[in-house]
Amino acid sequence: MDDVEVPRYFICPISLQIMKDPVTVVTGITYDRESIEHWLVTGKNTTCPVTKQTLPNDPDLTPNHTLRRLIQAWCTANASNGVDRIPTPKSPLNKIHVLKLIQDLQVPQLQLITLKKMDALAAKNERNCRCMVEAGVAKAMVSLIITCFKKGQTSVLEEALSVLHFIWAPTTEKKLLVGENYDLIDSITWVLRCEMDNQVVVKSYATLVLKMIIEVASTNLKERLKPGFFKAIIQILRDRISQQAIKAALHVLLDSCPWGRNKMKIVEAGAVLELIELELGMPEKRTTELIFGVLDHLCSCADGRDQLLSHAGGIAVVSKRILRVSPAADDRAIHILALICKFSGTNKVLHEMLRIGAVTKLCMVLQADTATYMKEKARDVLRLHSNVWNNSPCIAVYLLTRYRR
């Protein structure tokens, strides 16, 4: 194949590979369908890559059958040189086909087969996902998941959640679909608490879908989340379902914290202790940032601080991560220590901070190449209890006297 010269007009101008499904745009330039669709959707581009002319919002991609046949004939002629013949592409998915699939969902015997077809179509490419969204598949999946909840049916949950996850986009339509859909929240909560054979996969998809729902949910819905909802989320963290599910669960907690009494509900669900245990496992950087983000919110209330202080590794894990993960994690960690010192700074707590090196770490922030605002935060904490820490043998006095001013 390396010694074969490929005709120039067989090559896609974007991928620089032989075209498998050549299509022509309104400017007269031909591209491989997958490449031009990816260019238009993922890159948010609205121009023809070659001519730079503006393309319509819904560009008409006309199949170039003549060129495709020429490419196939050339591939056949060069088969002895290791060239594989490109298959004849199937017709692109259209709205009529999708609407037929949605109808088939109403037939119990066809439900699972239909969902598997939808899942395969959604996983294939972005064009299929857009077509399925336009045909109303998201609404059909939401309705199906709620029906499963009300009937106690788990057999099709994996496929339904997978399809919804694939085709999801935070559009105005989605906001209207889930904005105050309490039944959907109750349904996902039920899924997270269900025991089933394929629960790892199902609960992973459910948590990912829940993250997307909370991102577009209304204020009313977020303010009325139930204690059982948060208990189910914390259980995902406790069970370590999957890395994707853990991150999604942390996003849900972070997005829920600012609303109503959610902080108290999250604390009462045992979140603080579980977050500390999760962080003690040395997760990846982004997970640590999310953990510290949630802890920062929860430590703004007394019960949250009490839970953190009740864990033997609470203060230690927060202080030890400073200057080791990222500026975002540093910011959150220093603020957590500031909240503890300001509102829960008992003599026991202050000496614990000395013993495990939290005070020394705050001094190191002042010496390190960190942002000015972060140095000021650290300095404020050191000033707050310098009278307790000044005479301690656990820290060099010059550090405090030099940097607290």
XYZ file of C-alpha atoms in Angstrom:
405
model
C 0.000 0.000 0.000
C 2.916 2.371 0.770
C 4.194 2.050 -2.830
C 0.804 2.777 -4.417
C 0.141 6.327 -5.574
C -3.385 7.348 -4.565
C -5.166 9.726 -6.971
C -5.276 13.198 -5.409
C -9.049 13.600 -5.805
C -9.640 10.396 -3.779
C -8.180 12.098 -0.684
C -10.343 13.984 1.792
C -9.002 17.557 2.248
C -9.612 17.304 6.015
C -8.459 13.817 7.040
C -5.972 13.387 4.144
C -7.168 9.778 3.917
C -8.989 7.926 1.120
C -12.666 8.876 1.292
C -15.075 6.112 2.306
C -18.298 8.094 1.912
C -17.602 11.155 -0.276
C -20.150 13.978 -0.009
C -20.204 17.355 -1.708
C -21.080 20.610 0.059
C -22.758 23.634 -1.560
C -19.371 25.141 -2.431
C -18.679 22.206 -4.756
C -15.889 20.681 -2.635
C -16.060 16.983 -1.773
C -15.102 15.611 1.648
C -15.445 12.328 3.494
C -18.802 12.490 5.308
C -17.395 11.699 8.753
C -14.674 14.355 8.449
C -16.884 17.221 7.287
C -19.592 16.403 9.864
C -16.966 16.379 12.606
C -15.607 19.699 11.273
C -19.039 21.323 11.327
C -20.226 20.004 14.701
C -17.233 19.522 16.971
C -15.214 22.479 15.780
C -18.232 24.818 15.687
C -17.054 25.822 12.212
C -19.483 27.282 9.675
C -17.170 27.618 6.699
C -15.968 25.318 3.938
C -12.434 24.227 4.965
C -11.057 24.632 1.412
C -12.832 27.720 0.029
C -13.494 29.423 3.415
C -16.985 30.288 2.165
C -19.788 30.351 4.734
C -21.954 27.251 4.778
C -25.666 27.245 5.706
C -26.670 26.311 9.261
C -27.990 22.979 8.005
C -25.523 22.182 5.197
C -26.785 19.869 2.473
C -24.257 17.032 2.142
C -24.883 15.445 -1.265
C -23.495 11.895 -1.694
C -20.973 11.781 -4.546
C -21.846 8.307 -5.863
C -19.705 8.645 -9.004
C -16.555 9.414 -7.051
C -17.302 6.662 -4.540
C -17.628 4.091 -7.363
C -14.343 5.306 -8.887
C -12.613 4.881 -5.515
C -14.074 1.384 -5.111
C -12.992 0.410 -8.620
C -9.476 1.742 -7.953
C -9.302 -0.192 -4.669
C -10.337 -3.412 -6.459
C -7.749 -2.869 -9.196
C -5.031 -2.395 -6.572
C -6.102 -5.246 -4.279
C -2.902 -7.144 -5.115
C -0.952 -4.197 -3.687
C -2.675 -4.488 -0.310
C -5.458 -1.950 -0.922
C -8.740 -2.866 0.785
C -11.976 -2.123 -1.068
C -14.123 0.449 0.767
C -17.636 -0.842 1.515
C -20.692 0.841 0.062
C -21.911 3.187 2.822
C -25.355 2.717 4.248
C -27.897 5.479 3.900
C -27.583 8.027 6.740
C -30.047 7.756 9.597
C -33.160 9.855 9.030
C -35.955 11.161 11.222
C -38.557 8.740 9.801
C -36.425 5.750 10.815
C -35.954 7.158 14.335
C -39.671 7.857 14.752
C -40.351 4.226 13.799
C -37.915 3.096 16.511
C -39.681 5.302 19.067
C -42.977 3.663 18.097
C -41.444 0.215 18.556
C -40.613 1.119 22.157
C -44.320 0.928 22.931
C -44.310 -2.815 22.136
C -42.956 -4.676 25.208
C -41.554 -7.549 23.126
C -39.584 -5.116 20.926
C -38.398 -2.773 23.674
C -34.989 -4.269 24.452
C -34.133 -4.966 20.791
C -35.125 -1.424 19.831
C -33.082 0.135 22.634
C -30.009 -1.846 21.569
C -30.464 -0.572 18.003
C -30.743 2.995 19.314
C -27.667 2.528 21.488
C -25.623 1.283 18.532
C -26.813 4.146 16.335
C -26.026 6.775 18.977
C -22.551 5.318 19.560
C -21.762 5.299 15.838
C -21.438 9.009 15.126
C -22.502 12.543 16.028
C -24.840 12.843 13.057
C -26.951 9.980 14.348
C -27.097 11.613 17.785
C -28.316 14.907 16.286
C -30.939 13.105 14.231
C -32.142 11.199 17.303
C -32.350 14.399 19.359
C -34.394 16.126 16.648
C -36.798 13.154 16.508
C -37.471 13.324 20.265
C -35.471 10.354 21.548
C -34.429 12.196 24.734
C -38.059 12.688 25.732
C -38.804 9.030 24.943
C -35.867 7.862 27.110
C -36.914 10.067 30.049
C -40.453 8.725 29.798
C -39.192 5.135 29.632
C -36.915 5.537 32.674
C -39.797 6.991 34.718
C -42.044 4.116 33.595
C -39.380 1.591 34.676
C -39.297 3.265 38.100
C -43.063 3.153 38.537
C -43.243 -0.495 37.423
C -40.100 -1.610 39.239
C -38.649 -2.837 35.939
C -34.832 -2.963 35.586
C -34.325 -5.077 32.441
C -33.961 -2.166 29.976
C -32.371 0.459 32.229
C -28.808 -0.041 30.976
C -29.722 0.617 27.351
C -32.146 3.485 28.109
C -29.604 5.322 30.282
C -26.830 4.682 27.767
C -28.874 6.169 24.896
C -29.818 9.217 26.980
C -26.169 9.727 27.942
C -24.987 9.494 24.321
C -27.475 11.973 22.858
C -27.539 14.470 25.717
C -26.733 18.133 25.045
C -27.492 21.022 27.471
C -30.043 22.719 25.208
C -33.095 24.818 26.053
C -35.224 21.801 25.164
C -33.388 19.699 27.767
C -33.907 22.384 30.391
C -37.634 22.264 29.724
C -37.582 18.463 29.755
C -35.882 18.055 33.144
C -36.105 21.530 34.700
C -38.666 20.572 37.360
C -39.098 16.893 36.552
C -39.246 15.484 40.089
C -40.327 12.078 38.763
C -37.085 11.828 36.798
C -34.976 12.662 39.867
C -36.907 10.074 41.918
C -36.409 7.541 39.124
C -32.626 8.024 38.966
C -32.435 7.900 42.771
C -34.295 4.573 42.637
C -31.860 3.254 40.016
C -28.889 4.172 42.221
C -30.384 2.242 45.143
C -31.471 -0.833 43.148
C -29.763 -4.205 43.390
C -29.348 -5.838 39.968
C -26.974 -8.130 38.109
C -25.458 -5.397 35.912
C -25.583 -2.711 38.585
C -22.023 -1.400 38.089
C -22.709 -0.428 34.478
C -26.274 0.754 35.128
C -25.340 2.867 38.146
C -22.382 4.378 36.266
C -24.676 5.486 33.444
C -27.287 6.675 35.965
C -24.732 8.858 37.772
C -23.462 10.330 34.494
C -27.025 11.115 33.428
C -27.767 12.611 36.838
C -24.783 14.951 36.511
C -26.170 16.233 33.206
C -29.664 16.619 34.674
C -28.503 18.635 37.691
C -26.535 20.964 35.410
C -29.765 22.124 33.712
C -32.258 21.573 36.549
C -34.293 24.497 37.860
C -33.589 26.245 41.146
C -36.858 24.875 42.555
C -35.805 21.313 41.839
C -32.333 21.764 43.334
C -33.781 23.312 46.484
C -36.157 20.366 46.985
C -33.739 17.478 46.595
C -34.545 14.831 49.184
C -32.204 13.342 51.834
C -32.552 9.962 50.109
C -31.164 11.492 46.920
C -27.933 12.480 48.663
C -27.674 9.156 50.486
C -27.772 7.422 47.100
C -25.019 9.705 45.763
C -22.806 9.112 48.810
C -23.312 5.365 48.362
C -21.837 5.662 44.861
C -18.712 7.173 46.429
C -18.665 4.538 49.157
C -18.979 1.656 46.695
C -16.368 3.142 44.314
C -18.600 2.144 41.392
C -16.208 3.514 38.752
C -13.901 6.494 38.246
C -16.419 8.091 35.882
C -19.243 7.583 38.366
C -17.180 9.004 41.250
C -16.406 12.177 39.307
C -20.015 12.541 38.200
C -21.232 12.057 41.786
C -18.813 14.726 43.019
C -20.075 17.113 40.327
C -23.649 16.487 41.487
C -22.714 17.279 45.096
C -20.781 20.389 44.068
C -23.660 21.687 41.931
C -26.186 20.961 44.706
C -24.325 22.522 47.648
C -25.298 26.183 47.130
C -29.047 25.514 47.087
C -31.415 25.497 50.053
C -30.596 23.148 52.929
C -28.637 20.825 50.694
C -25.381 21.292 52.604
C -26.993 19.975 55.781
C -28.595 17.052 53.919
C -25.250 16.154 52.345
C -23.477 16.313 55.714
C -26.213 14.214 57.352
C -25.738 11.608 54.600
C -22.144 11.146 55.844
C -20.454 12.910 52.934
C -17.547 14.504 54.801
C -16.187 11.236 56.200
C -16.622 9.530 52.827
C -14.850 12.353 50.990
C -11.881 12.141 53.349
C -11.672 8.367 52.844
C -11.824 8.887 49.094
C -9.028 11.470 49.215
C -6.860 9.211 51.376
C -6.830 6.846 48.384
C -4.736 9.433 46.481
C -7.088 9.960 43.518
C -6.157 11.824 40.350
C -5.847 15.609 40.322
C -9.325 16.479 39.032
C -10.983 14.188 41.570
C -9.049 15.864 44.409
C -10.133 19.295 43.162
C -13.764 18.188 43.200
C -13.427 16.617 46.671
C -11.928 19.794 48.100
C -14.591 21.868 46.350
C -17.352 19.927 48.095
C -15.531 19.900 51.444
C -15.106 23.659 51.238
C -18.882 24.085 50.929
C -19.640 21.598 53.700
C -17.131 23.107 56.135
C -19.024 26.393 55.978
C -21.539 24.801 58.372
C -20.771 23.648 61.918
C -21.831 20.019 61.416
C -19.594 19.749 58.385
C -16.568 21.009 60.313
C -17.397 18.676 63.199
C -17.428 15.687 60.827
C -14.086 16.659 59.322
C -12.521 17.113 62.765
C -13.959 13.799 63.969
C -11.944 11.917 61.345
C -8.382 11.180 62.457
C -7.067 12.104 59.005
C -9.327 15.094 58.333
C -6.982 18.048 58.911
C -3.966 16.013 57.829
C -5.271 15.090 54.384
C -6.352 18.683 53.685
C -3.032 20.228 54.699
C -0.809 17.580 53.089
C -2.375 18.136 49.650
C -1.470 21.844 49.702
C 1.247 22.584 47.094
C 1.020 19.015 45.788
C -2.004 18.961 43.484
C -2.954 22.240 41.792
C -3.619 25.938 42.548
C -7.367 25.171 42.555
C -6.902 22.495 45.223
C -4.594 24.822 47.206
C -7.229 27.553 47.196
C -9.949 25.239 48.509
C -7.678 23.569 51.087
C -6.466 26.864 52.568
C -10.056 28.098 52.792
C -11.077 24.892 54.600
C -8.290 25.444 57.146
C -9.372 29.081 57.489
C -12.959 28.037 58.259
C -11.768 25.525 60.846
C -9.468 28.047 62.538
C -12.079 30.813 62.559
C -15.116 28.877 63.734
C -13.814 25.642 65.293
C -10.352 26.679 66.481
C -10.315 25.029 69.890
C -7.034 24.523 71.717
C -7.100 20.848 70.756
C -7.633 21.620 67.067
C -4.903 24.265 66.976
C -2.348 21.925 68.518
C -3.433 19.183 66.104
C -2.668 21.565 63.224
C 0.811 22.078 64.656
C 1.406 18.375 65.214
C 0.506 17.213 61.705
C 2.307 20.101 59.980
C -0.647 22.203 58.816
C 0.852 25.412 60.231
C 4.206 24.691 58.617
C 2.447 24.072 55.290
C 0.719 27.474 55.530
C 4.134 29.089 56.039
C 5.395 27.216 52.978
C 2.553 28.747 50.925
C 3.967 32.171 51.782
C 7.419 31.086 50.608
C 6.251 29.305 47.455
C 5.486 30.723 44.027
C 1.753 31.060 44.640
C -0.799 33.726 43.791
C -0.833 36.860 45.951
C -4.418 36.322 47.077
C -3.527 32.803 48.225
C -0.563 34.078 50.251
C -2.892 36.580 51.896
C -5.349 33.810 52.809
C -2.561 31.790 54.403
C -1.266 34.863 56.220
C -4.719 35.563 57.644
C -4.910 32.052 59.093
C -1.451 32.352 60.646
C -2.304 35.717 62.198
C -5.524 34.373 63.680
C -3.849 32.064 66.202
C -0.213 33.182 66.190
C -0.389 33.609 69.979
C -0.931 29.835 70.301
C 1.586 28.768 67.658
C 4.431 31.216 68.420
C 6.040 29.262 71.233
C 5.559 25.785 69.814
C 8.604 23.524 69.300
C 6.757 22.019 66.303
C 7.512 25.015 64.088
C 10.444 27.342 63.663
C 9.516 30.637 65.315
C 11.156 32.662 62.531
C 8.640 31.304 60.032
C 5.704 32.728 61.940
C 7.367 36.000 62.923
C 8.654 36.568 59.390
C 5.521 35.796 57.400
C 2.544 36.640 59.588
C 2.995 40.412 59.163
